Short mmCIF file of C-alpha atoms in Angstrom, two decimals:
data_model
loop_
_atom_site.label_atom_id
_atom_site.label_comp_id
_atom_site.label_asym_id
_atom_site.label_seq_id
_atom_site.Cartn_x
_atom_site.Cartn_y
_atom_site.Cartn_z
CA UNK A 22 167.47 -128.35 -25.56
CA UNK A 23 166.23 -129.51 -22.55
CA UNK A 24 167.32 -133.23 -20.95
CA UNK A 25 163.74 -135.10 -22.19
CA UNK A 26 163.81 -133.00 -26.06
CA UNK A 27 167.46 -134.18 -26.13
CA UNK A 28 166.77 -138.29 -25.03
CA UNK A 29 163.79 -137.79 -27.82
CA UNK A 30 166.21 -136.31 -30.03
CA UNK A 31 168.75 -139.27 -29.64
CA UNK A 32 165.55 -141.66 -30.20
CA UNK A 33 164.29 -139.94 -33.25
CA UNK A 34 161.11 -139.29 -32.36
CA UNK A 35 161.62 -135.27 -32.71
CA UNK A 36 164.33 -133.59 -35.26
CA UNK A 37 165.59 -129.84 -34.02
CA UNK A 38 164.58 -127.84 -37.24
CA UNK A 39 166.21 -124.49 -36.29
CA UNK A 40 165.76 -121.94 -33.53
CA UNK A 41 163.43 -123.58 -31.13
CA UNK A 42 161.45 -125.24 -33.51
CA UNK A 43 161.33 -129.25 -33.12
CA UNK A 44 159.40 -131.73 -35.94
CA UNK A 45 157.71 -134.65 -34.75
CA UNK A 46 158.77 -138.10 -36.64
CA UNK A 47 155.94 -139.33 -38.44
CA UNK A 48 155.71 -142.61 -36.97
CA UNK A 49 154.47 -140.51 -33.57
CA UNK A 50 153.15 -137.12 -35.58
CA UNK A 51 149.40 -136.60 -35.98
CA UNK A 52 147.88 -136.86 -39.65
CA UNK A 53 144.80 -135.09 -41.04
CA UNK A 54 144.22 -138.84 -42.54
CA UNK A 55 146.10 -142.00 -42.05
CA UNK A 56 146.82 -141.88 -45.75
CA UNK A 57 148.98 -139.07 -45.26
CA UNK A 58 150.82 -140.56 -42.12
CA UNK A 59 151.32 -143.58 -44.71
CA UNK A 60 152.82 -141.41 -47.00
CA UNK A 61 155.53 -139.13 -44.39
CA UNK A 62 156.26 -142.91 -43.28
CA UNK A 63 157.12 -144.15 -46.39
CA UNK A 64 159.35 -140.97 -47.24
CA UNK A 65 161.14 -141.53 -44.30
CA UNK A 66 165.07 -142.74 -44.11
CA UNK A 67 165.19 -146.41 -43.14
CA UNK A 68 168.01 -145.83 -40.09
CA UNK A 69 165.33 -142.96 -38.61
CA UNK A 70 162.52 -145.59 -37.92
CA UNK A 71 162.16 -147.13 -34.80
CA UNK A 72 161.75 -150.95 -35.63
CA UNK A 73 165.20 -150.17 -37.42
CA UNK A 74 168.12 -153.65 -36.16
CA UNK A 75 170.13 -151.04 -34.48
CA UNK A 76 167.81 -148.82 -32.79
CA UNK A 77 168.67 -149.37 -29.07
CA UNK A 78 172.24 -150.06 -29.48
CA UNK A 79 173.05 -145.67 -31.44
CA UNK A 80 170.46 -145.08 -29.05
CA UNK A 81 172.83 -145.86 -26.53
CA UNK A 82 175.99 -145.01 -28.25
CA UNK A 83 174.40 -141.32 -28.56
CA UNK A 84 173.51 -141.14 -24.89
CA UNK A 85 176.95 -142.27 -24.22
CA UNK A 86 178.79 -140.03 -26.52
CA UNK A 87 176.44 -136.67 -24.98
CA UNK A 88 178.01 -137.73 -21.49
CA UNK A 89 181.81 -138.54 -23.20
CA UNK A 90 180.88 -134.88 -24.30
CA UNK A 91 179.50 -133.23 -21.65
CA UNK A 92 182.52 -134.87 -18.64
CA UNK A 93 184.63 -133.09 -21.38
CA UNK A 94 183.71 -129.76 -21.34
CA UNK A 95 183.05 -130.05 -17.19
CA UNK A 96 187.05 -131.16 -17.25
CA UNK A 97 187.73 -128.08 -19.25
CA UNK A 98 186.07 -125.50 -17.22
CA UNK A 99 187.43 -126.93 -14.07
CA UNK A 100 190.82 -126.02 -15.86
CA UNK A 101 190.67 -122.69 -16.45
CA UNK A 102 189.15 -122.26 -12.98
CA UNK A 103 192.72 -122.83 -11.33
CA UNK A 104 194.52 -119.97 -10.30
CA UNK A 105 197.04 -118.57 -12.62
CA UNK A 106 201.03 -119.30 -12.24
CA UNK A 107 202.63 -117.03 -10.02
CA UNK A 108 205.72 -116.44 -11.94
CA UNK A 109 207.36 -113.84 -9.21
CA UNK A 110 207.40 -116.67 -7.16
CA UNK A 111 208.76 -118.84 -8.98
CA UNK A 112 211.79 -116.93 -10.05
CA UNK A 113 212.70 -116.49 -6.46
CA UNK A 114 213.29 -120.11 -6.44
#
């Protein structure tokens, strides 16, 4: 997913639906008729809607958590990019 699909993603304006294929959140999707917008809105799950009391702050906690995640794996490759143990060496002293 690329940087801006992921920032949407953690907004919940667009849910990943499988490989490569992204859905729009109704309160941003186009409608054939604003009856059926009306509808997919009122379907919807209260904590995905954007007016919802917390929406900035998991907003934020998600951003926060992707770079928590992403340092992580950075200090894990850096790991196995040291050199091994030379264990002959270290048995001659």
């Amino acid at each position: 997913m690329t940087r801006a699909l992921q920032h949407l993603g953690f907004a919940r304006m667009v849910w990943k639906e499988g490989n490569g294929a992204y859905r729009l959140s109704p309160l941003i999707a186009g409608f054939r008729t604003p009856a059926e917008q009306l509808q997919a809105i009122g379907a919807m799950d209260d904590d995905d809607r954007f007016d919802h009391p917390d929406f900035q702050e998991r907003y934020e906690q998600q951003i926060e958590a992707y770079e928590e995640e992403k340092q992580a794996k950075a200090a894990e490759r850096q790991k196995r990019l040291e050199p091994p143990i030379d264990l002959a060496t270290r048995r001659r002293t």
